[in-house]
Amino acid sequence: MTAPLPPLAGKLAALRSSAIRDLLKLTARAEVISLAGGLPDAELMPRERLAVAADNALRRAGVLQYTESPGWAPLRAVLAERESARLGRTVEVAEVFVTHGSQQALSLLAEVLLDPGALVVVEDPAYVGALQVFRAAGARIVAVPLDAEGMRVDVLKELLARGERPAFVHTVSNFHNPGGVTQSAARRRELAELAAAYGFWVIEDDPYGELWFDRPAPAPVATYAPNVIRLSSASKIISPTLRVGWMVAPDPVCRAVELLKQGADLCGSAFTQQIATELLADETWLNGHVDTVRNAYGERAKALVHALRTTFGDRLRCTDATGGMFVWADFTDGTDTDLLLPRALAAGVAYVPGSAFAVDGGYENSMRLCFTTSDAATLATAVDRLAGAAG
């Protein structure tokens, strides 16, 4: 008789799989046009330039060896220079920490900044990857709604006035995932002022900031206060497979994260970090490459929004995609997007229902649509299929 396996940790009971990752399994069929996954377009990734950088990296001593836990020193120097330009102040190398994608930074920060039961404030609808991390950390999560100008800082102010004291506030300030909106400059400044006044951290999660279409996003929240931790990544502008993300934070936070990273994976990949260093330092090439990505995504975003508004009319409202990778849409006639999804998949189109991003329920009539991996004609076909499924 086989003995039962020992139990797993009790905290796993509060976790659930990402609906988006689960949905990707269903959209692998070639006949399905997927607007579900938040994937950059592989056809726009710079394969030839990556190959050159990889060959150059392999010629260096130590490239196949372990590297420093905070990241390869030349990469941190390049990132410090880039972030200095973004923030309008000198960012020291000691303030830069390289992680295995920005998702690892979120996970390590949750361990550094949260005790079980600590309050975390997130935007609603919320980035699913952040919710998974904060739930695993045993945080108490309170959601603040979004509108066209990003996080409703007035609602946050009301929470603070009632005596709530978050350990940190998490915001995707630029081209929000999934909401598709960008936080206004006034709200960024007000959020930073509240953080300074009430003594909480802000985690500014910014993987999409360079993917603007018509004009750059406002200055980062981190411009206005020292207790803002800024996250970014090379995944959306170069390639996810590099797994190069970074954090800009005060030195004590970086040192605490270093202790935990050593226990998690010792260090990142010297190989991919050296590749990323060469590409990020080559400003002339990088600027041209990112312009190409912006132009392609901008055309696709406008095509998707046009098709949605032309096809559905007043039956559906959607955001104006001014950057990033996503459009958020709301049916105004009560259409339940969870119930619609099986019919949409049968018709050959996929999206992510809004309920996947809800903190405490809701968004049954909403959906997130990703426009990055299809051309304008394919996006128009996807919307026609969606309309057919919706009836």
mmCIF file of C-alpha atoms in Angstrom:
data_model
loop_
_atom_site.group_PDB
_atom_site.id
_atom_site.type_symbol
_atom_site.label_atom_id
_atom_site.label_comp_id
_atom_site.label_asym_id
_atom_site.label_seq_id
_atom_site.Cartn_x
_atom_site.Cartn_y
_atom_site.Cartn_z
ATOM 1 C CA MET A 1 0.000 0.000 0.000
ATOM 2 C CA THR A 2 1.430 3.353 -1.036
ATOM 3 C CA ALA A 3 1.671 5.929 1.744
ATOM 4 C CA PRO A 4 0.096 9.339 1.032
ATOM 5 C CA LEU A 5 2.428 12.133 0.055
ATOM 6 C CA PRO A 6 3.269 14.731 2.714
ATOM 7 C CA PRO A 7 1.172 17.922 2.503
ATOM 8 C CA LEU A 8 2.147 21.044 0.586
ATOM 9 C CA ALA A 9 2.333 24.475 2.183
ATOM 10 C CA GLY A 10 -1.016 25.843 3.296
ATOM 11 C CA LYS A 11 -0.449 29.180 1.530
ATOM 12 C CA LEU A 12 -0.927 27.444 -1.837
ATOM 13 C CA ALA A 13 -4.652 27.210 -1.109
ATOM 14 C CA ALA A 14 -4.978 30.949 -1.736
ATOM 15 C CA LEU A 15 -3.306 30.782 -5.159
ATOM 16 C CA ARG A 16 -4.816 30.107 -8.552
ATOM 17 C CA SER A 17 -3.276 29.583 -11.944
ATOM 18 C CA SER A 18 -3.088 32.512 -14.331
ATOM 19 C CA ALA A 19 -6.165 32.471 -16.538
ATOM 20 C CA ILE A 20 -4.055 33.991 -19.294
ATOM 21 C CA ARG A 21 -1.443 31.209 -19.237
ATOM 22 C CA ASP A 22 -4.203 28.614 -19.149
ATOM 23 C CA LEU A 23 -5.914 30.286 -22.099
ATOM 24 C CA LEU A 24 -2.719 30.204 -24.165
ATOM 25 C CA LYS A 25 -2.972 26.403 -24.176
ATOM 26 C CA LEU A 26 -6.329 26.706 -25.934
ATOM 27 C CA THR A 27 -5.159 29.244 -28.508
ATOM 28 C CA ALA A 28 -2.258 27.229 -29.905
ATOM 29 C CA ARG A 29 -4.444 26.053 -32.813
ATOM 30 C CA ALA A 30 -3.336 27.700 -36.045
ATOM 31 C CA GLU A 31 -6.900 28.638 -37.002
ATOM 32 C CA VAL A 32 -7.400 30.739 -33.856
ATOM 33 C CA ILE A 33 -6.440 34.417 -34.019
ATOM 34 C CA SER A 34 -5.234 35.104 -30.505
ATOM 35 C CA LEU A 35 -5.718 38.534 -29.007
ATOM 36 C CA ALA A 36 -5.215 36.933 -25.592
ATOM 37 C CA GLY A 37 -1.518 36.590 -24.821
ATOM 38 C CA GLY A 38 0.495 39.672 -23.925
ATOM 39 C CA LEU A 39 3.302 38.714 -26.276
ATOM 40 C CA PRO A 40 5.591 40.994 -28.276
ATOM 41 C CA ASP A 41 5.837 40.155 -31.967
ATOM 42 C CA ALA A 42 8.645 37.639 -32.545
ATOM 43 C CA GLU A 43 8.941 38.827 -36.150
ATOM 44 C CA LEU A 44 10.052 42.237 -34.885
ATOM 45 C CA MET A 45 12.703 40.832 -32.555
ATOM 46 C CA PRO A 46 16.241 41.611 -33.813
ATOM 47 C CA ARG A 47 17.513 38.085 -34.522
ATOM 48 C CA GLU A 48 20.551 39.126 -36.563
ATOM 49 C CA ARG A 49 21.639 41.803 -34.087
ATOM 50 C CA LEU A 50 21.123 39.356 -31.218
ATOM 51 C CA ALA A 51 23.298 36.814 -33.026
ATOM 52 C CA VAL A 52 26.121 39.323 -33.396
ATOM 53 C CA ALA A 53 25.896 40.313 -29.733
ATOM 54 C CA ALA A 54 25.816 36.657 -28.682
ATOM 55 C CA ASP A 55 28.929 35.916 -30.724
ATOM 56 C CA ASN A 56 30.693 38.918 -29.193
ATOM 57 C CA ALA A 57 29.696 37.801 -25.704
ATOM 58 C CA LEU A 58 31.037 34.286 -26.263
ATOM 59 C CA ARG A 59 34.454 35.734 -27.068
ATOM 60 C CA ARG A 60 34.729 37.288 -23.589
ATOM 61 C CA ALA A 61 36.317 35.575 -20.630
ATOM 62 C CA GLY A 62 33.876 34.609 -17.929
ATOM 63 C CA VAL A 63 30.755 34.685 -20.087
ATOM 64 C CA LEU A 64 29.972 31.058 -19.242
ATOM 65 C CA GLN A 65 30.691 31.511 -15.550
ATOM 66 C CA TYR A 66 28.579 32.767 -12.636
ATOM 67 C CA THR A 67 28.222 36.538 -12.422
ATOM 68 C CA GLU A 68 27.497 38.967 -9.576
ATOM 69 C CA SER A 69 24.140 38.588 -7.835
ATOM 70 C CA PRO A 70 23.105 42.240 -8.513
ATOM 71 C CA GLY A 71 23.922 41.804 -12.197
ATOM 72 C CA TRP A 72 26.916 42.127 -14.498
ATOM 73 C CA ALA A 73 28.617 45.401 -13.574
ATOM 74 C CA PRO A 74 28.806 46.850 -17.133
ATOM 75 C CA LEU A 75 25.074 46.172 -17.604
ATOM 76 C CA ARG A 76 24.241 47.938 -14.363
ATOM 77 C CA ALA A 77 26.337 50.905 -15.521
ATOM 78 C CA VAL A 78 24.446 51.075 -18.836
ATOM 79 C CA LEU A 79 21.117 50.834 -17.024
ATOM 80 C CA ALA A 80 22.128 53.533 -14.541
ATOM 81 C CA GLU A 81 22.867 55.868 -17.458
ATOM 82 C CA ARG A 82 19.555 55.076 -19.161
ATOM 83 C CA GLU A 83 17.556 55.523 -15.968
ATOM 84 C CA SER A 84 19.374 58.767 -15.151
ATOM 85 C CA ALA A 85 18.155 60.188 -18.455
ATOM 86 C CA ARG A 86 14.628 58.926 -17.781
ATOM 87 C CA LEU A 87 14.424 60.310 -14.239
ATOM 88 C CA GLY A 88 16.315 63.554 -14.771
ATOM 89 C CA ARG A 89 18.735 62.835 -11.934
ATOM 90 C CA THR A 90 21.874 60.808 -11.414
ATOM 91 C CA VAL A 91 21.077 57.172 -10.730
ATOM 92 C CA GLU A 92 24.027 55.479 -9.048
ATOM 93 C CA VAL A 93 25.053 51.969 -10.071
ATOM 94 C CA ALA A 94 24.389 50.861 -6.480
ATOM 95 C CA GLU A 95 20.707 51.744 -7.029
ATOM 96 C CA VAL A 96 20.391 49.349 -10.001
ATOM 97 C CA PHE A 97 19.680 45.651 -9.528
ATOM 98 C CA VAL A 98 19.297 43.207 -12.431
ATOM 99 C CA THR A 99 16.689 40.463 -12.109
ATOM 100 C CA HIS A 100 15.401 37.488 -14.090
ATOM 101 C CA GLY A 101 12.776 39.620 -15.790
ATOM 102 C CA SER A 102 10.895 42.276 -13.870
ATOM 103 C CA GLN A 103 8.548 39.585 -12.525
ATOM 104 C CA GLN A 104 11.375 38.280 -10.323
ATOM 105 C CA ALA A 105 11.881 41.796 -8.998
ATOM 106 C CA LEU A 106 8.229 41.861 -7.920
ATOM 107 C CA SER A 107 8.602 38.508 -6.197
ATOM 108 C CA LEU A 108 11.775 39.498 -4.339
ATOM 109 C CA LEU A 109 10.331 42.865 -3.326
ATOM 110 C CA ALA A 110 7.268 41.147 -1.895
ATOM 111 C CA GLU A 111 9.584 39.165 0.370
ATOM 112 C CA VAL A 112 11.580 42.255 1.332
ATOM 113 C CA LEU A 113 8.683 44.652 1.942
ATOM 114 C CA LEU A 114 5.776 42.475 3.125
ATOM 115 C CA ASP A 115 5.001 40.695 6.345
ATOM 116 C CA PRO A 116 2.022 38.285 6.273
ATOM 117 C CA GLY A 117 -1.193 40.277 6.381
ATOM 118 C CA ALA A 118 0.431 43.538 5.288
ATOM 119 C CA LEU A 119 -1.687 45.789 3.090
ATOM 120 C CA VAL A 120 -0.895 46.176 -0.607
ATOM 121 C CA VAL A 121 -2.844 48.590 -2.793
ATOM 122 C CA VAL A 122 -3.205 47.677 -6.464
ATOM 123 C CA GLU A 123 -5.074 49.056 -9.442
ATOM 124 C CA ASP A 124 -8.383 47.507 -10.474
ATOM 125 C CA PRO A 125 -8.379 45.861 -12.968
ATOM 126 C CA ALA A 126 -4.983 44.547 -11.901
ATOM 127 C CA TYR A 127 -1.897 43.043 -13.485
ATOM 128 C CA VAL A 128 -2.335 39.307 -12.931
ATOM 129 C CA GLY A 129 1.362 38.612 -12.337
ATOM 130 C CA ALA A 130 1.391 41.084 -9.460
ATOM 131 C CA LEU A 131 -1.707 39.564 -7.890
ATOM 132 C CA GLN A 132 -0.111 36.116 -7.958
ATOM 133 C CA VAL A 133 2.995 37.421 -6.181
ATOM 134 C CA PHE A 134 1.125 39.391 -3.528
ATOM 135 C CA ARG A 135 -1.270 36.548 -2.778
ATOM 136 C CA ALA A 136 1.656 34.141 -2.400
ATOM 137 C CA ALA A 137 3.197 36.565 0.091
ATOM 138 C CA GLY A 138 0.040 36.480 2.229
ATOM 139 C CA ALA A 139 -0.724 40.165 1.666
ATOM 140 C CA ARG A 140 -4.089 41.810 2.229
ATOM 141 C CA ILE A 141 -4.926 43.322 -1.144
ATOM 142 C CA VAL A 142 -7.120 46.389 -1.613
ATOM 143 C CA ALA A 143 -7.977 47.593 -5.102
ATOM 144 C CA VAL A 144 -8.264 51.200 -6.271
ATOM 145 C CA PRO A 145 -10.131 51.740 -9.562
ATOM 146 C CA LEU A 146 -8.705 53.111 -12.788
ATOM 147 C CA ASP A 147 -10.171 55.734 -15.057
ATOM 148 C CA ALA A 148 -8.873 57.459 -18.194
ATOM 149 C CA GLU A 149 -6.102 59.154 -16.160
ATOM 150 C CA GLY A 150 -4.895 56.004 -14.434
ATOM 151 C CA MET A 151 -5.128 55.134 -10.755
ATOM 152 C CA ARG A 152 -7.848 57.048 -8.875
ATOM 153 C CA VAL A 153 -5.505 58.721 -6.416
ATOM 154 C CA ASP A 154 -8.501 60.403 -4.769
ATOM 155 C CA VAL A 155 -9.780 56.947 -3.749
ATOM 156 C CA LEU A 156 -6.337 56.089 -2.381
ATOM 157 C CA LYS A 157 -6.416 59.311 -0.400
ATOM 158 C CA GLU A 158 -9.751 58.274 1.099
ATOM 159 C CA LEU A 159 -8.270 54.920 2.150
ATOM 160 C CA LEU A 160 -5.394 56.700 3.867
ATOM 161 C CA ALA A 161 -7.789 59.111 5.581
ATOM 162 C CA ARG A 162 -9.656 56.109 7.028
ATOM 163 C CA GLY A 163 -6.424 54.925 8.633
ATOM 164 C CA GLU A 164 -5.271 52.301 6.122
ATOM 165 C CA ARG A 165 -1.482 52.114 5.897
ATOM 166 C CA PRO A 166 -0.172 50.150 2.920
ATOM 167 C CA ALA A 167 3.283 48.642 2.850
ATOM 168 C CA PHE A 168 3.314 49.708 -0.783
ATOM 169 C CA VAL A 169 1.172 50.765 -3.717
ATOM 170 C CA HIS A 170 1.720 48.933 -7.003
ATOM 171 C CA THR A 171 1.084 50.828 -10.232
ATOM 172 C CA VAL A 172 1.566 50.107 -13.928
ATOM 173 C CA SER A 173 1.733 53.784 -14.733
ATOM 174 C CA ASN A 174 2.377 53.639 -18.486
ATOM 175 C CA PHE A 175 0.005 51.992 -20.979
ATOM 176 C CA HIS A 176 -1.546 49.881 -18.278
ATOM 177 C CA ASN A 177 -1.810 46.109 -18.422
ATOM 178 C CA PRO A 178 -4.681 45.332 -18.716
ATOM 179 C CA GLY A 179 -6.441 48.702 -18.624
ATOM 180 C CA GLY A 180 -4.640 50.352 -21.539
ATOM 181 C CA VAL A 181 -4.569 53.796 -19.852
ATOM 182 C CA THR A 182 -1.681 56.000 -18.734
ATOM 183 C CA GLN A 183 -1.501 57.799 -15.413
ATOM 184 C CA SER A 184 -1.573 61.583 -15.764
ATOM 185 C CA ALA A 185 1.356 63.729 -14.664
ATOM 186 C CA ALA A 186 -0.732 65.369 -11.942
ATOM 187 C CA ARG A 187 -1.702 62.033 -10.430
ATOM 188 C CA ARG A 188 1.889 60.799 -10.529
ATOM 189 C CA ARG A 189 3.010 63.791 -8.539
ATOM 190 C CA GLU A 190 0.123 63.397 -6.079
ATOM 191 C CA LEU A 191 0.861 59.684 -5.604
ATOM 192 C CA ALA A 192 4.500 60.465 -4.849
ATOM 193 C CA GLU A 193 3.464 63.174 -2.378
ATOM 194 C CA LEU A 194 1.129 60.754 -0.581
ATOM 195 C CA ALA A 195 3.883 58.149 -0.384
ATOM 196 C CA ALA A 196 6.240 60.676 1.169
ATOM 197 C CA ALA A 197 3.607 62.010 3.583
ATOM 198 C CA TYR A 198 2.346 58.614 4.792
ATOM 199 C CA GLY A 199 5.601 56.675 4.576
ATOM 200 C CA PHE A 200 4.737 53.887 2.144
ATOM 201 C CA TRP A 201 6.604 52.582 -0.885
ATOM 202 C CA VAL A 202 5.412 52.866 -4.468
ATOM 203 C CA ILE A 203 6.383 50.117 -6.899
ATOM 204 C CA GLU A 204 6.228 51.654 -10.363
ATOM 205 C CA ASP A 205 6.068 48.733 -12.794
ATOM 206 C CA ASP A 206 7.056 50.059 -16.224
ATOM 207 C CA PRO A 207 7.714 47.429 -18.901
ATOM 208 C CA TYR A 208 5.848 49.383 -21.606
ATOM 209 C CA GLY A 209 7.081 52.954 -21.145
ATOM 210 C CA GLU A 210 9.216 53.045 -24.295
ATOM 211 C CA LEU A 211 6.394 51.739 -26.487
ATOM 212 C CA TRP A 212 4.616 55.065 -26.956
ATOM 213 C CA PHE A 213 2.992 55.813 -30.314
ATOM 214 C CA ASP A 214 2.304 59.545 -30.607
ATOM 215 C CA ARG A 215 4.193 61.043 -27.664
ATOM 216 C CA PRO A 216 6.151 59.800 -24.648
ATOM 217 C CA ALA A 217 4.410 59.142 -21.355
ATOM 218 C CA PRO A 218 4.812 61.695 -18.522
ATOM 219 C CA ALA A 219 7.851 61.629 -16.267
ATOM 220 C CA PRO A 220 7.924 58.552 -13.996
ATOM 221 C CA VAL A 221 6.476 58.618 -10.496
ATOM 222 C CA ALA A 222 10.049 57.944 -9.342
ATOM 223 C CA THR A 223 10.939 61.461 -10.499
ATOM 224 C CA TYR A 224 9.067 62.938 -7.556
ATOM 225 C CA ALA A 225 9.976 60.911 -4.449
ATOM 226 C CA PRO A 226 12.844 58.738 -3.143
ATOM 227 C CA ASN A 227 10.563 55.984 -1.845
ATOM 228 C CA VAL A 228 9.495 54.901 -5.340
ATOM 229 C CA ILE A 229 10.940 51.628 -6.625
ATOM 230 C CA ARG A 230 11.005 51.511 -10.397
ATOM 231 C CA LEU A 231 10.895 48.276 -12.438
ATOM 232 C CA SER A 232 11.523 47.796 -16.139
ATOM 233 C CA SER A 233 12.596 45.169 -18.634
ATOM 234 C CA ALA A 234 14.204 44.427 -21.986
ATOM 235 C CA SER A 235 11.475 41.895 -22.790
ATOM 236 C CA LYS A 236 9.133 44.237 -24.650
ATOM 237 C CA ILE A 237 11.723 46.220 -26.600
ATOM 238 C CA ILE A 238 14.245 43.468 -27.446
ATOM 239 C CA SER A 239 13.200 39.931 -26.506
ATOM 240 C CA PRO A 240 11.612 38.116 -23.551
ATOM 241 C CA THR A 241 14.041 35.219 -23.863
ATOM 242 C CA LEU A 242 16.899 37.333 -22.523
ATOM 243 C CA ARG A 243 15.063 37.421 -19.168
ATOM 244 C CA VAL A 244 16.717 40.735 -18.315
ATOM 245 C CA GLY A 245 14.748 43.003 -16.020
ATOM 246 C CA TRP A 246 15.927 45.634 -13.602
ATOM 247 C CA MET A 247 14.998 47.554 -10.521
ATOM 248 C CA VAL A 248 15.989 51.066 -9.489
ATOM 249 C CA ALA A 249 15.698 51.427 -5.732
ATOM 250 C CA PRO A 250 17.491 52.923 -2.729
ATOM 251 C CA ASP A 251 20.630 51.023 -1.786
ATOM 252 C CA PRO A 252 19.147 49.367 1.364
ATOM 253 C CA VAL A 253 16.385 47.825 -0.740
ATOM 254 C CA CYS A 254 18.869 46.565 -3.324
ATOM 255 C CA ARG A 255 21.034 44.983 -0.623
ATOM 256 C CA ALA A 256 18.031 43.247 0.933
ATOM 257 C CA VAL A 257 16.952 41.956 -2.478
ATOM 258 C CA GLU A 258 20.500 40.723 -3.069
ATOM 259 C CA LEU A 259 20.355 38.547 0.045
ATOM 260 C CA LEU A 260 17.137 36.926 -1.126
ATOM 261 C CA LYS A 261 18.259 36.511 -4.733
ATOM 262 C CA GLN A 262 21.334 34.636 -3.560
ATOM 263 C CA GLY A 263 19.003 32.140 -1.915
ATOM 264 C CA ALA A 264 16.713 31.965 -4.947
ATOM 265 C CA ASP A 265 19.090 31.530 -7.895
ATOM 266 C CA LEU A 266 22.523 32.903 -6.871
ATOM 267 C CA CYS A 267 22.718 35.128 -9.958
ATOM 268 C CA GLY A 268 21.384 35.726 -13.425
ATOM 269 C CA SER A 269 22.869 34.615 -16.740
ATOM 270 C CA ALA A 270 26.213 36.227 -17.541
ATOM 271 C CA PHE A 271 25.603 35.324 -21.185
ATOM 272 C CA THR A 272 22.246 37.012 -21.703
ATOM 273 C CA GLN A 273 23.230 39.980 -19.542
ATOM 274 C CA GLN A 274 26.271 40.614 -21.738
ATOM 275 C CA ILE A 275 24.096 40.382 -24.852
ATOM 276 C CA ALA A 276 21.642 42.870 -23.332
ATOM 277 C CA THR A 277 24.484 45.201 -22.369
ATOM 278 C CA GLU A 278 25.712 45.474 -25.944
ATOM 279 C CA LEU A 279 22.237 46.079 -27.353
ATOM 280 C CA LEU A 280 21.149 48.609 -24.728
ATOM 281 C CA ALA A 281 24.426 50.517 -25.021
ATOM 282 C CA ASP A 282 24.166 50.779 -28.812
ATOM 283 C CA GLU A 283 21.870 53.806 -28.717
ATOM 284 C CA THR A 284 21.805 54.499 -32.463
ATOM 285 C CA TRP A 285 20.774 50.945 -33.286
ATOM 286 C CA LEU A 286 18.390 50.652 -30.308
ATOM 287 C CA ASN A 287 16.573 53.900 -31.081
ATOM 288 C CA GLY A 288 16.000 52.789 -34.665
ATOM 289 C CA HIS A 289 14.831 49.354 -33.575
ATOM 290 C CA VAL A 290 12.392 50.690 -30.970
ATOM 291 C CA ASP A 291 11.035 53.181 -33.528
ATOM 292 C CA THR A 292 10.300 50.256 -35.851
ATOM 293 C CA VAL A 293 8.448 48.418 -33.074
ATOM 294 C CA ARG A 294 6.516 51.558 -32.099
ATOM 295 C CA ASN A 295 5.427 52.220 -35.673
ATOM 296 C CA ALA A 296 4.247 48.646 -36.198
ATOM 297 C CA TYR A 297 2.378 48.456 -32.901
ATOM 298 C CA GLY A 298 0.891 51.902 -33.382
ATOM 299 C CA GLU A 299 -0.602 50.944 -36.739
ATOM 300 C CA ARG A 300 -1.979 47.701 -35.306
ATOM 301 C CA ALA A 301 -3.468 49.427 -32.275
ATOM 302 C CA LYS A 302 -5.297 51.961 -34.432
ATOM 303 C CA ALA A 303 -6.532 49.175 -36.714
ATOM 304 C CA LEU A 304 -7.946 47.195 -33.796
ATOM 305 C CA VAL A 305 -9.645 50.201 -32.202
ATOM 306 C CA HIS A 306 -11.108 51.251 -35.560
ATOM 307 C CA ALA A 307 -12.429 47.748 -36.235
ATOM 308 C CA LEU A 308 -14.003 47.474 -32.777
ATOM 309 C CA ARG A 309 -15.739 50.838 -32.972
ATOM 310 C CA THR A 310 -16.882 50.374 -36.566
ATOM 311 C CA THR A 311 -18.174 46.851 -36.009
ATOM 312 C CA PHE A 312 -19.784 47.142 -32.578
ATOM 313 C CA GLY A 313 -20.754 50.816 -32.434
ATOM 314 C CA ASP A 314 -22.363 51.838 -29.150
ATOM 315 C CA ARG A 315 -22.530 48.213 -28.032
ATOM 316 C CA LEU A 316 -18.888 48.365 -26.952
ATOM 317 C CA ARG A 317 -16.541 50.975 -25.478
ATOM 318 C CA CYS A 318 -12.762 50.611 -25.725
ATOM 319 C CA THR A 319 -9.673 52.539 -24.746
ATOM 320 C CA ASP A 320 -7.620 54.586 -27.198
ATOM 321 C CA ALA A 321 -4.322 52.715 -27.450
ATOM 322 C CA THR A 322 -1.614 55.396 -27.209
ATOM 323 C CA GLY A 323 1.173 52.922 -26.442
ATOM 324 C CA GLY A 324 1.955 49.555 -24.975
ATOM 325 C CA MET A 325 0.270 46.340 -26.106
ATOM 326 C CA PHE A 326 -3.357 46.280 -24.967
ATOM 327 C CA VAL A 327 -6.873 47.571 -25.529
ATOM 328 C CA TRP A 328 -9.479 47.238 -22.770
ATOM 329 C CA ALA A 329 -13.073 46.923 -23.959
ATOM 330 C CA ASP A 330 -16.429 46.970 -22.145
ATOM 331 C CA PHE A 331 -19.696 45.663 -23.578
ATOM 332 C CA THR A 332 -22.492 48.097 -22.778
ATOM 333 C CA ASP A 333 -25.328 45.631 -23.424
ATOM 334 C CA GLY A 334 -24.571 43.167 -20.637
ATOM 335 C CA THR A 335 -22.641 40.642 -22.748
ATOM 336 C CA ASP A 336 -20.826 38.281 -20.362
ATOM 337 C CA THR A 337 -17.321 37.790 -21.725
ATOM 338 C CA ASP A 338 -16.739 34.593 -19.723
ATOM 339 C CA LEU A 339 -19.793 33.031 -21.356
ATOM 340 C CA LEU A 340 -18.861 34.465 -24.756
ATOM 341 C CA LEU A 341 -15.334 33.035 -24.728
ATOM 342 C CA PRO A 342 -16.174 29.414 -25.730
ATOM 343 C CA ARG A 343 -18.220 30.701 -28.682
ATOM 344 C CA ALA A 344 -15.406 33.069 -29.643
ATOM 345 C CA LEU A 345 -12.854 30.238 -29.564
ATOM 346 C CA ALA A 346 -15.158 28.115 -31.723
ATOM 347 C CA ALA A 347 -15.348 31.052 -34.159
ATOM 348 C CA GLY A 348 -11.551 31.274 -34.237
ATOM 349 C CA VAL A 349 -10.706 34.243 -32.020
ATOM 350 C CA ALA A 350 -9.441 34.518 -28.443
ATOM 351 C CA TYR A 351 -9.288 37.252 -25.812
ATOM 352 C CA VAL A 352 -8.915 37.391 -22.031
ATOM 353 C CA PRO A 353 -12.161 37.959 -20.096
ATOM 354 C CA GLY A 354 -12.077 40.943 -17.771
ATOM 355 C CA SER A 355 -12.847 38.782 -14.758
ATOM 356 C CA ALA A 356 -9.299 37.388 -14.951
ATOM 357 C CA PHE A 357 -8.011 40.791 -13.802
ATOM 358 C CA ALA A 358 -10.557 41.450 -11.065
ATOM 359 C CA VAL A 359 -9.321 41.630 -7.482
ATOM 360 C CA ASP A 360 -12.671 41.016 -5.785
ATOM 361 C CA GLY A 361 -14.939 40.056 -8.663
ATOM 362 C CA GLY A 362 -16.465 42.115 -11.433
ATOM 363 C CA TYR A 363 -15.589 43.009 -15.035
ATOM 364 C CA GLU A 364 -17.916 40.303 -16.354
ATOM 365 C CA ASN A 365 -18.684 42.509 -19.369
ATOM 366 C CA SER A 366 -15.053 43.423 -20.118
ATOM 367 C CA MET A 367 -12.124 41.935 -22.013
ATOM 368 C CA ARG A 368 -8.459 42.588 -22.710
ATOM 369 C CA LEU A 369 -7.260 42.479 -26.306
ATOM 370 C CA CYS A 370 -3.600 42.354 -27.380
ATOM 371 C CA PHE A 371 -2.846 43.815 -30.817
ATOM 372 C CA THR A 372 0.908 43.213 -31.115
ATOM 373 C CA THR A 373 1.138 39.907 -32.980
ATOM 374 C CA SER A 374 -1.340 40.445 -35.855
ATOM 375 C CA ASP A 375 -1.387 42.800 -38.830
ATOM 376 C CA ALA A 376 -4.277 45.162 -39.538
ATOM 377 C CA ALA A 377 -6.123 42.765 -41.870
ATOM 378 C CA THR A 378 -5.881 39.902 -39.377
ATOM 379 C CA LEU A 379 -7.127 42.150 -36.570
ATOM 380 C CA ALA A 380 -10.134 43.136 -38.689
ATOM 381 C CA THR A 381 -10.880 39.446 -39.285
ATOM 382 C CA ALA A 382 -10.570 38.773 -35.544
ATOM 383 C CA VAL A 383 -13.122 41.479 -34.767
ATOM 384 C CA ASP A 384 -15.511 40.111 -37.404
ATOM 385 C CA ARG A 385 -15.235 36.657 -35.799
ATOM 386 C CA LEU A 386 -15.821 38.172 -32.382
ATOM 387 C CA ALA A 387 -18.917 39.978 -33.619
ATOM 388 C CA GLY A 388 -20.238 36.759 -35.126
ATOM 389 C CA ALA A 389 -19.748 34.932 -31.844
ATOM 390 C CA ALA A 390 -21.363 37.738 -29.867
ATOM 391 C CA GLY A 391 -24.456 37.676 -32.112
#
